[in-house]
XYZ file of C-alpha atoms in Angstrom:
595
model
C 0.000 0.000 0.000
C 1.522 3.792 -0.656
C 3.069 4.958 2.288
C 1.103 8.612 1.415
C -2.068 7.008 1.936
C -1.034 5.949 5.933
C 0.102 9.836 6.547
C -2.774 11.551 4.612
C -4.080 14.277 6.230
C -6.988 13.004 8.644
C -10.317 14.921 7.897
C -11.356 17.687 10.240
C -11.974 16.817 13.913
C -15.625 17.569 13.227
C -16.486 14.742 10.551
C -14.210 12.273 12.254
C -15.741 13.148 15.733
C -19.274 12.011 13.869
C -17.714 8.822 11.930
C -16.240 7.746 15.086
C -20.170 8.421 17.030
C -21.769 6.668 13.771
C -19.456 3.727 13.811
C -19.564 2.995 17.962
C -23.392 3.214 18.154
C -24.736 1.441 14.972
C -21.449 -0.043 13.439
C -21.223 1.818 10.003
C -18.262 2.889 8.591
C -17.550 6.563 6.722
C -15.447 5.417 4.348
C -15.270 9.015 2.755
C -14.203 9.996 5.900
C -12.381 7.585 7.863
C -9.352 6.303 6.156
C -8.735 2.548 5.428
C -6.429 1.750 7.651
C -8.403 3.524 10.785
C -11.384 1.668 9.642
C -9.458 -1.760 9.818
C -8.250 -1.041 13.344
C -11.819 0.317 14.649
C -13.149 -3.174 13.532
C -10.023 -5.120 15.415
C -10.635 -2.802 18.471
C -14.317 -3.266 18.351
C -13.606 -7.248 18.233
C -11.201 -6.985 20.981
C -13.750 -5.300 23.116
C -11.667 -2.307 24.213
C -13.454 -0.036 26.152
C -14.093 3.342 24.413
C -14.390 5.995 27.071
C -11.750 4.596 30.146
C -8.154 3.820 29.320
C -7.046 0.859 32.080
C -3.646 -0.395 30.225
C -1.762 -3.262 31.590
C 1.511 -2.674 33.641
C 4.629 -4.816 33.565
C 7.622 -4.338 35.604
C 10.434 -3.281 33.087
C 13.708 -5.787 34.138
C 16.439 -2.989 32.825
C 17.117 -1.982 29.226
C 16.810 -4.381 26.299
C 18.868 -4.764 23.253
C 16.862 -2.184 21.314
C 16.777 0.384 23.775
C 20.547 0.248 24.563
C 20.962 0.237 20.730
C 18.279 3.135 20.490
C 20.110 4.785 23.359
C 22.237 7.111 20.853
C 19.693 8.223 18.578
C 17.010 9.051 20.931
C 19.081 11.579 22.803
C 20.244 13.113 19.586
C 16.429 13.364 18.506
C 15.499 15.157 22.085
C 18.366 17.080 21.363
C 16.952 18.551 18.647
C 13.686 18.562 19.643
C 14.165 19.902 22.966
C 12.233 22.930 22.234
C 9.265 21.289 20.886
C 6.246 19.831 22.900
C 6.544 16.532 21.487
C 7.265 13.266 23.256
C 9.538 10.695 22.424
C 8.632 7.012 22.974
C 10.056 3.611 22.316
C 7.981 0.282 22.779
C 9.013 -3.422 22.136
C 7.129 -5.759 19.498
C 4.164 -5.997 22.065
C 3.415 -2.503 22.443
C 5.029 -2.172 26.068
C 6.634 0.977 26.515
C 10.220 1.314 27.160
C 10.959 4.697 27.273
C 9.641 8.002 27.102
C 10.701 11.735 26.788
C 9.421 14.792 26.570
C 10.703 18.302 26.996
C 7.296 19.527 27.852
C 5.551 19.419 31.451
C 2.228 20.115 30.614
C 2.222 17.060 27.429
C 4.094 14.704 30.321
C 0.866 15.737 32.513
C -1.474 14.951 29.957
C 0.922 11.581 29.008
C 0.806 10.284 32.572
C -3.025 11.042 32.962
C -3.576 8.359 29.655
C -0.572 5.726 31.098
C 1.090 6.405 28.128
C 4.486 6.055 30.309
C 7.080 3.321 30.445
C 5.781 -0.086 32.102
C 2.462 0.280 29.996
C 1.092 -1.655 27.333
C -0.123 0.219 24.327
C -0.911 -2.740 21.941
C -4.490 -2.363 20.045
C -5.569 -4.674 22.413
C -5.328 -2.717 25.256
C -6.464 1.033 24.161
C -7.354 0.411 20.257
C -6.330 2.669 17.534
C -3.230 4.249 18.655
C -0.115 5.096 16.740
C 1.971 2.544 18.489
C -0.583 -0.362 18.611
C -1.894 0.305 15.124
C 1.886 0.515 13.759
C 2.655 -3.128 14.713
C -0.604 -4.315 13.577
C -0.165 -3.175 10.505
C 3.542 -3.360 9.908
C 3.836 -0.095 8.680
C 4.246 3.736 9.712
C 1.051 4.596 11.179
C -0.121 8.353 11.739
C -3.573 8.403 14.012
C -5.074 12.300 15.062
C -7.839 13.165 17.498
C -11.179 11.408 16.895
C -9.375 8.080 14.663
C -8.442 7.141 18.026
C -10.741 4.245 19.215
C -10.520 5.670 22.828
C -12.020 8.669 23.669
C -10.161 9.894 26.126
C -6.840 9.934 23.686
C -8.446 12.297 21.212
C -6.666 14.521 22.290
C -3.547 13.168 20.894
C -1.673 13.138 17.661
C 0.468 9.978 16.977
C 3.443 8.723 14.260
C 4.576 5.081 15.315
C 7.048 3.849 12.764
C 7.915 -0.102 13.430
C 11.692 -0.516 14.345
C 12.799 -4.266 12.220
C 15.802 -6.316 12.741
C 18.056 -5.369 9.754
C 18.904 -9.089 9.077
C 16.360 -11.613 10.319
C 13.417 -8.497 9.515
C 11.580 -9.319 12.319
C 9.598 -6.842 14.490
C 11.212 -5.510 17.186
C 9.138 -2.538 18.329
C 7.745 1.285 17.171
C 9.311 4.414 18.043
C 6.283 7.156 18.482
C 6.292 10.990 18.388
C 3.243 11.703 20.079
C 2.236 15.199 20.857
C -1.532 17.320 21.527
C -3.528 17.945 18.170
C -3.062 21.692 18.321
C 0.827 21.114 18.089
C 0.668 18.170 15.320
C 2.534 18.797 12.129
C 2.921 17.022 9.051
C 6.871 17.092 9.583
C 6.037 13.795 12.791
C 5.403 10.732 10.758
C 8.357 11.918 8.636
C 10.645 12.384 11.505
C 9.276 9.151 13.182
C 9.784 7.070 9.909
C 13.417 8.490 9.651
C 14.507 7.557 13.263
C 13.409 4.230 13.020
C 15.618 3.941 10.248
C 18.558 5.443 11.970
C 18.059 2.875 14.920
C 17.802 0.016 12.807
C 21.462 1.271 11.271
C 22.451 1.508 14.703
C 21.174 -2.182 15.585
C 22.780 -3.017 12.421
C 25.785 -2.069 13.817
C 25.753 -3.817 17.402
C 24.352 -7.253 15.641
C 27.137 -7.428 13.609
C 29.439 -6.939 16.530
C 27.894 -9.252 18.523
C 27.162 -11.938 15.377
C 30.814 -11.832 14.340
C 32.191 -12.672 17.915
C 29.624 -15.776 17.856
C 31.237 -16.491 14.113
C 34.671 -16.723 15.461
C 33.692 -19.107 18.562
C 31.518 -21.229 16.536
C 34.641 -21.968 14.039
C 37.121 -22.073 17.124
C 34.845 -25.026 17.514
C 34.532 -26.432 14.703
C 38.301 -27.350 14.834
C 37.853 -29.969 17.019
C 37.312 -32.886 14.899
C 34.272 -35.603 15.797
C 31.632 -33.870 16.993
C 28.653 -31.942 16.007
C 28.385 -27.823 16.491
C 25.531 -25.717 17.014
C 25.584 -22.040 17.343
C 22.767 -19.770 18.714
C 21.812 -16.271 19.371
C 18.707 -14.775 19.796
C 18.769 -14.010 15.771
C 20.264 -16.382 14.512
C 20.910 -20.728 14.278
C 24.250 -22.432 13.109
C 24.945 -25.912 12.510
C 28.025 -27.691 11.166
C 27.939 -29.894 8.710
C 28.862 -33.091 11.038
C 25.848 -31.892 12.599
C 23.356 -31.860 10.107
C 24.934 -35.599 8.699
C 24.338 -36.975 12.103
C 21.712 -36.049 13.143
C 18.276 -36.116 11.229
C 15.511 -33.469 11.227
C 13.563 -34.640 14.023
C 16.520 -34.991 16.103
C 17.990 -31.744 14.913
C 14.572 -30.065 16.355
C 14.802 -31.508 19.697
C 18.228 -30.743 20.473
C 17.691 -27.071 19.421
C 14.141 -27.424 21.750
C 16.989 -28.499 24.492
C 19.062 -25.806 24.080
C 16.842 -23.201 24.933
C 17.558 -24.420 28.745
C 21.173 -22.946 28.011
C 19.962 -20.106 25.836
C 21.125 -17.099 27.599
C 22.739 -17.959 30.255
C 26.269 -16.425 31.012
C 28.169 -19.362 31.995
C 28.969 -22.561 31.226
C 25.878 -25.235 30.828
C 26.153 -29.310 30.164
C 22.856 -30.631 28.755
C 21.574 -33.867 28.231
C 19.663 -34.736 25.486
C 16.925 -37.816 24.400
C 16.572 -37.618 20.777
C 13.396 -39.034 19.095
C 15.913 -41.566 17.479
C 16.717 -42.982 20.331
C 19.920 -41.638 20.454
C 21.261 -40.051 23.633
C 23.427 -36.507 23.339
C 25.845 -34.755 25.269
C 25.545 -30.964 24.811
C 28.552 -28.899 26.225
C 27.230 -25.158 26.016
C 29.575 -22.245 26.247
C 29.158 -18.682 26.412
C 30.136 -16.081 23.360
C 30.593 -12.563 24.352
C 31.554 -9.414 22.404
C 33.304 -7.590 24.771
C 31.007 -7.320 28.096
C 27.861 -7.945 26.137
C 26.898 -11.640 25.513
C 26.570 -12.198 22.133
C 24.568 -16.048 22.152
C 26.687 -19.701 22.598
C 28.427 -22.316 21.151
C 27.135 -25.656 21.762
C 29.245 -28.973 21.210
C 27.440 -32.263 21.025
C 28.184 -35.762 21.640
C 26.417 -38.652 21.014
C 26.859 -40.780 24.213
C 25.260 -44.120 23.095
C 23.479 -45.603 20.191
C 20.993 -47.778 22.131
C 17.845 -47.392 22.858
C 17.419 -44.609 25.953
C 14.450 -46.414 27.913
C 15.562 -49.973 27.558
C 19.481 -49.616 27.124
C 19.213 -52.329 24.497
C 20.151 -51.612 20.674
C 17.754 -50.901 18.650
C 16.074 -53.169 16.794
C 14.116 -53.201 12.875
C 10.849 -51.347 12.922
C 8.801 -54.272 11.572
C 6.081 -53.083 8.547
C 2.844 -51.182 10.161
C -0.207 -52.513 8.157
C -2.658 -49.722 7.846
C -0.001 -47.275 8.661
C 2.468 -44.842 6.549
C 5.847 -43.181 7.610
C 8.919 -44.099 7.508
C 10.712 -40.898 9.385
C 12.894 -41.606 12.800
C 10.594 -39.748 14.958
C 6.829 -42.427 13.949
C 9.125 -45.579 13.202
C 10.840 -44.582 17.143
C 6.550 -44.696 18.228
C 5.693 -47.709 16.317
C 8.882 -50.047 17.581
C 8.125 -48.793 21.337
C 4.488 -50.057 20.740
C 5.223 -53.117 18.691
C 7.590 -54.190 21.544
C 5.142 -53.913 24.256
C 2.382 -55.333 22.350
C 4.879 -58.754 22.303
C 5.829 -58.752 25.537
C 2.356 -58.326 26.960
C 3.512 -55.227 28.694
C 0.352 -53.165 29.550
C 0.890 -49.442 27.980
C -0.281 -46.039 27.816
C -0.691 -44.220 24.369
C -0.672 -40.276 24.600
C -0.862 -37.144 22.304
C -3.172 -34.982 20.728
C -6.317 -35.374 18.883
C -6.417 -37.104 15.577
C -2.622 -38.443 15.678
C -3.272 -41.651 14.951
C -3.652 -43.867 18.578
C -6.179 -46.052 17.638
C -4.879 -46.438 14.288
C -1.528 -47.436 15.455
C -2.564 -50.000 18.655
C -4.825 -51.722 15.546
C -2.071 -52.192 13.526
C 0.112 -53.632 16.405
C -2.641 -56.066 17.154
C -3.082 -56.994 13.502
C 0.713 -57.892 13.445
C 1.088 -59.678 16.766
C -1.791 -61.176 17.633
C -3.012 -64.175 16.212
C -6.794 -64.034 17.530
C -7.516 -60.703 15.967
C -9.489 -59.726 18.559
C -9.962 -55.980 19.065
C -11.984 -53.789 21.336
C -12.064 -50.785 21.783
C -13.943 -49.120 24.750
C -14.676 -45.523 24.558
C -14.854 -43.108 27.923
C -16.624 -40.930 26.888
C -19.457 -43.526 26.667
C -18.147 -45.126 30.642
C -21.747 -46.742 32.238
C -22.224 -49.335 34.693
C -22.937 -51.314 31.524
C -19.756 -50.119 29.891
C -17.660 -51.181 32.834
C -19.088 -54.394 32.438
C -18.309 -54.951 29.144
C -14.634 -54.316 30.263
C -15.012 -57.111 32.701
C -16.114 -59.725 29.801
C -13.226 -58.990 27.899
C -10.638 -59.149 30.616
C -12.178 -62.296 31.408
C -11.351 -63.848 28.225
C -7.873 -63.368 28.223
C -6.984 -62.913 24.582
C -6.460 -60.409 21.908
C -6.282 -55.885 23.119
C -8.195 -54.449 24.903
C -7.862 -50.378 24.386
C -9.776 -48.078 26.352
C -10.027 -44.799 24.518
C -9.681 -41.239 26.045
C -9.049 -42.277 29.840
C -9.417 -38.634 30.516
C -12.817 -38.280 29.860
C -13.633 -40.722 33.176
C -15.142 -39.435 35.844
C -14.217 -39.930 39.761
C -16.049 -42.890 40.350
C -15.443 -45.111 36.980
C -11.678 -44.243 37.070
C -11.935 -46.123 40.940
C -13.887 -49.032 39.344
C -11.910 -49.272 36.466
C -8.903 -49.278 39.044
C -10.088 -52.642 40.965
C -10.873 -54.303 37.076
C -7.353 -53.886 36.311
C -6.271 -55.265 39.647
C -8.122 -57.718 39.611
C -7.124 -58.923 36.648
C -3.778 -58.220 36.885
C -2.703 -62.144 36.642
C -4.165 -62.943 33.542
C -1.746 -59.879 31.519
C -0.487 -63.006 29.788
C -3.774 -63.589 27.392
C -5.480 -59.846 27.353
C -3.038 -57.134 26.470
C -5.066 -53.467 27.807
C -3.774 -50.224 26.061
C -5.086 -46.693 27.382
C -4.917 -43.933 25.438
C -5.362 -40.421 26.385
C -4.418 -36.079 25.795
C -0.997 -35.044 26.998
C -2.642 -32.003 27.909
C -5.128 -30.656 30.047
C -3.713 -33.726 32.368
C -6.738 -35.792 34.556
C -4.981 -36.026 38.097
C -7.250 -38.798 38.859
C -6.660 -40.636 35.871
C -2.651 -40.485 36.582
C -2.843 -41.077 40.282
C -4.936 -44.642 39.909
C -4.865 -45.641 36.363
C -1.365 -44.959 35.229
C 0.160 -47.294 38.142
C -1.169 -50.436 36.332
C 0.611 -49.662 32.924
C 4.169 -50.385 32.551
C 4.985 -47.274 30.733
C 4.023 -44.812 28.285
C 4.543 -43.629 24.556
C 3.899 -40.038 23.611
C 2.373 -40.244 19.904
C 3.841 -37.058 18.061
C 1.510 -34.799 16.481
C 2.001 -34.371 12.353
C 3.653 -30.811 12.696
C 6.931 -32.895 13.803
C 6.974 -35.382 11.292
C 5.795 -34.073 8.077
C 8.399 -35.560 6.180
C 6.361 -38.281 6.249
C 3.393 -36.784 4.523
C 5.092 -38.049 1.225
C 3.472 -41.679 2.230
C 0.791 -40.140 4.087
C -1.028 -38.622 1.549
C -0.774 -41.600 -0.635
C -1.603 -43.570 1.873
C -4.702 -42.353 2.453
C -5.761 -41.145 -0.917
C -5.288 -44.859 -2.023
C -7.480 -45.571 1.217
C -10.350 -42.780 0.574
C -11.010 -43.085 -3.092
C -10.763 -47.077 -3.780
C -10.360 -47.945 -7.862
C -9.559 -44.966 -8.611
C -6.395 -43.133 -9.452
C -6.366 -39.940 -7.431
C -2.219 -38.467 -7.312
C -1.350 -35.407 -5.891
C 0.867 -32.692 -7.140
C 4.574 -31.814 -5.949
C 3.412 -28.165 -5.449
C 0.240 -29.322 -3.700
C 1.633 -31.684 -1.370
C 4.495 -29.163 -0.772
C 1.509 -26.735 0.072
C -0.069 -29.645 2.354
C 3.225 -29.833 4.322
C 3.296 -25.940 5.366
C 0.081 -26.364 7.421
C 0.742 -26.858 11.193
C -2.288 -29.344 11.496
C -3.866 -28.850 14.709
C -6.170 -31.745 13.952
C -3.574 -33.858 12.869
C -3.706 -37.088 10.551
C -7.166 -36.850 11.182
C -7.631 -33.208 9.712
C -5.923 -34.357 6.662
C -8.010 -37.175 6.449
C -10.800 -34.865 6.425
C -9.687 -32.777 3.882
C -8.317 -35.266 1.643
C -12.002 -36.584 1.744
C -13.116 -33.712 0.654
C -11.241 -33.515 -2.400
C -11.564 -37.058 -3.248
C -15.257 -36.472 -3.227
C -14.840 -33.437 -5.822
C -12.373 -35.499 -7.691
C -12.097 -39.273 -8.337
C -8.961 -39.460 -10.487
C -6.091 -37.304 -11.825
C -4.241 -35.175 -10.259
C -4.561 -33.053 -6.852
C -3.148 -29.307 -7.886
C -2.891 -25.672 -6.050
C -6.396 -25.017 -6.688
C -8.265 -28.302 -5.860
C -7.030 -27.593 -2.031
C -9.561 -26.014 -0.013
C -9.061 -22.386 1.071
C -8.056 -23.588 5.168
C -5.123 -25.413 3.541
C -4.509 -22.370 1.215
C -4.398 -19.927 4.018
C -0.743 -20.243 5.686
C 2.357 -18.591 5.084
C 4.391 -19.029 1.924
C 7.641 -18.513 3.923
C 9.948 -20.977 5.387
C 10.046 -20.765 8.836
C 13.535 -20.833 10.808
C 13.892 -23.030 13.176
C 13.400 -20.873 15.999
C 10.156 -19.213 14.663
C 9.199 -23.442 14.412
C 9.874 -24.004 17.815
C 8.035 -20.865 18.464
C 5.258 -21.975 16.001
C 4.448 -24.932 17.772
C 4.762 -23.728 21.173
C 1.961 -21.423 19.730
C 0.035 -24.666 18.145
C 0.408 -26.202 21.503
C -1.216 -24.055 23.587
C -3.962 -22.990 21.591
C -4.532 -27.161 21.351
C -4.554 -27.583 25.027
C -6.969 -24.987 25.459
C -8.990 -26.032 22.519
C -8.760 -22.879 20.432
C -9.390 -20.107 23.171
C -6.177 -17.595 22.326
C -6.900 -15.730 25.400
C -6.068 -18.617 27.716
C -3.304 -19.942 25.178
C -1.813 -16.542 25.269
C -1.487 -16.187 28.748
C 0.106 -19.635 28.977
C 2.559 -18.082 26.480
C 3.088 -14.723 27.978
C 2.103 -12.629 25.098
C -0.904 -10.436 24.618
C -3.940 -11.258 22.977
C -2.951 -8.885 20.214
C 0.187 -10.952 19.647
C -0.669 -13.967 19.697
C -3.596 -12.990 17.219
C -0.491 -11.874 14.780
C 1.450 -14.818 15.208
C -2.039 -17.059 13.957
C -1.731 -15.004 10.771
C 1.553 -14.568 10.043
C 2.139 -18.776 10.560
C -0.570 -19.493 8.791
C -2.242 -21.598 11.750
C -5.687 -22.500 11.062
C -7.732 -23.190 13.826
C -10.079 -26.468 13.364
C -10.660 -27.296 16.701
């Protein structure tokens, strides 16, 4: 979008006063008088359910001076140098809207700042006091210029704002907005372009100190790389390194959970040993040191050792993953899940199957049974049908002492059937020999009950992943199930398409795909799958590839909005972000929300 239509002039207080009136009490929008990006915010703020007449900000305790205000530091008192007889204020916020600092040479504006918390520890994200011009800057990514009555609030009407967003000159992300904010009477055209400029000056200046502090990690990370048989990783908050050793040895899931470990070292000033269980079943040493570029630490240098090639809960090699029927996947992190289950299913070792919705439990104990057991007998109890009659069915089949028994989400039970199903599987604890009993349940929200007197008669349990951390596997997934869904018929799917598949996060997992693959096969019985043929909630995702960090930070996202089954207020307070940012980081990942 042009930049001139953000800074525009706004229309006279008057007509904006009445769009603003028009819009709170009945909802329509003035679009000859409210500009686009105003009206875009109004509707966020209105969904957001900010409060349009009393400003009540949240307040955070600032911990000392962050990266971008210590690089900031410099240009911000050259700017209220120069602007020291002027009744503007200075402000700097980070990505979230939380203000950092503030100046202002003028008593009577720091009065009238103070009165509207616009003052360092306060939150000025739209979510918090709507259209603003620091809030509406990171929402929208771009130089933002809101007067008088375009703010959503009221009582900031009285204010003229320029927030220009402050970006990381080499990984582009969003750090933060610097904001000239002064009284409507005093506004000029002259803020936004002073705003935009600063911004630009600071990101030089962070520019600067990154490369610094990125060229001292360089060095360390190749200091380390001398030392011959072992893998290297290198981190910062920016930026991931890897050696090649490392990338050979390890494979993707693997790589993923050892940079999930390192986070536990990420940061710290002083030396950190780690310990590592890959999904391979490989164990790793991780020896962490420090990287500083002069006093200021810069990120770390891991080096990692594998200490054993066995398996890490039995000690024993590990052995051939025998062939799933039913099931598709042939990456290290499923063929880890299937060999852990196929092993227990032949020893008769009771188990416990968790994960998420839809990754593939039931599917997987069925195909275990189908390859071990001779009988072929198969129940499956559900919880969240539990009855006096249901627990009795649960007795017959203990009682006959053959084939699985699987009793389906154990955290659905209430107090009293989780104590009767206790004393069944005491009871018929001896006869483990003919009945093998599977329980399968959510990782998360946990059922207390369910671990305290349940778990104890299960010899151990197997986390199912969910798709997000296997999707190399998709390649035979899709197939799989295509061949599955649309029976005689030759249904293929593109490269492009499947490519387009595998950028989805998948909240409902193997399932969801299912679903949609369902969907298409009932559109179209043979050819091939393209772009277009994929519905528009697989179509609606980022065409980006991610980093690893903003992966890891991806699914911690996916996780939490999973465990609390889609509500982003409670997922973002698990995360420690606002509701505001967590909204962005659904759109700017892509992750559609199907639960």
């Amino acid at each position: 979008m042009d930049q001139n239509h953000w800074t525009s002039t706004p229309k006279p207080g008057r007509l904006l006063q009445q769009a603003r009136d028009s819009f709170l009490t009945s909802g329509d929008l003035n679009s000859k008088v409210v500009r686009e990006p105003i009206q875009a915010s109004w509707l966020r703020s209105s969904r957001l359910r900010v409060d349009t007449d009393n400003l009540d900000p949240a307040y955070h305790e600032l911990d000392g001076p962050t990266p971008l205000a210590l690089s900031a530091a410099p240009v911000l008192s050259a700017l209220a140098n120069e602007l020291a007889n002027e009744s503007v204020s200075i402000i700097l916020t980070d990505q979230h809207g939380l203000v950092l600092q503030r100046a202002c040479p003028d008593p009577a504006l720091v009065r009238q700042l103070d009165k509207a918390h616009l003052a360092p520890g306060f939150s000025y994200a739209e979510e918090e006091v709507g259209t603003n011009g620091i809030g509406t800057a990171l929402e929208a990514g771009v130089p933002t210029m809101v007067t008088g009555s375009e703010h959503f609030t009221g009582s900031l009407g009285g204010f003229a704002c320029a927030g220009a967003p402050i970006h990381h000159p080499v990984t582009g992300s969003l750090l933060g907005v610097l904001d000239l904010t002064s009284s409507v009477t005093h506004s000029n055209a002259l803020l936004m372009f002073c705003a935009r400029s600063t911004a630009q000056k600071i990101e030089h200046q962070l520019l600067t100190r990154s490369g610094a502090r990125e060229l001292a990690l360089f060095r360390d990370y190749l200091a380390a790389c001398q030392h011959p048989g072992s893998g290297v990783m290198a981190l910062s908050a920016d930026l991931v390194m890897m050696n090649n050793q490392a990338q050979q040895r390890f494979d993707p899931a693997d790589q993923a959970a050892l940079l999930a470990r390192s986070a536990d070292a990420a940061g710290s000033p002083n030396p950190v040993t780690l310990v590592a269980d890959l999904p391979s079943g490989l164990v790793a040493r991780m020896d962490y040191r420090p990287s500083f570029a002069g006093s200021e630490l810069a990120g770390g240098v891991l080096r990692i050792q594998v200490q054993s090639g066995l398996d890490s809960s039995t000690g024993a090699p590990a052995s051939v993953v025998p062939v799933m029927p039913g099931l598709a996947g042939t990456s290290a992190t499923w063929q880890r899940v299937c060999q852990a289950v196929d092993t227990s299913r032949r020893n008769g070792s009771w188990m416990v199957l968790e994960g998420e919705a839809g990754v593939g439990k039931i599917a997987l104990l069925r195909s275990v049974n189908q390859l071990r057991n001779s009988s072929g007998h198969f129940r499956v109890m559900d919880s969240a049908e539990a009855s006096p009659a249901w627990l009795d069915t649960i007795a017959e089949e203990l009682s006959v002492g053959a084939g699985s028994l699987v009793v389906r989400r154990a955290h659905l039970l209430d107090s009293d059937t989780i104590s009767a199903l206790s004393e069944l599987l005491l009871e018929y604890a001896d006869q483990r020999r003919g009945v093998w009993v599977a329980l399968t349940m959510r990782s998360e929200p946990r059922n207390p009950e369910v671990d305290a007197q349940l778990l104890p008669h299960f010899s151990h349990t197997v986390e199912v992943p969910p798709l997000r951390h296997h999707l190399e596997d998709m390649h035979k997934l899709v197939p799989h199930l295509l061949g599955r869904l649309n029976r005689g018929n030759s249904l293929t799917i593109s490269p492009a398409a499947l490519a387009q598949l595998m950028r989805l996060p998948w909240l409902g997992n193997v399932e969801q795909l299912r679903r949609v693959l369902l969907r298409i096969a009932q559109h179209r019985r043979s050819g091939t799958i393209e772009l277009d043929d994929l519905p528009g909630e697989c179509r609606a995702t980022t065409r980006r590839r991610l980093t690893q960090l903003e992966s890891l930070e991806r699914d911690a996202v996916v996780k939490a909005l999973v465990i609390h089954r889609g509500n982003k207020d409670k997922a973002a307070s698990d995360l420690g972000m606002s509701r505001a940012t967590i909204y962005r980081k659904i759109r700017d990942y892509g992750i559609v929300l199907t639960i």
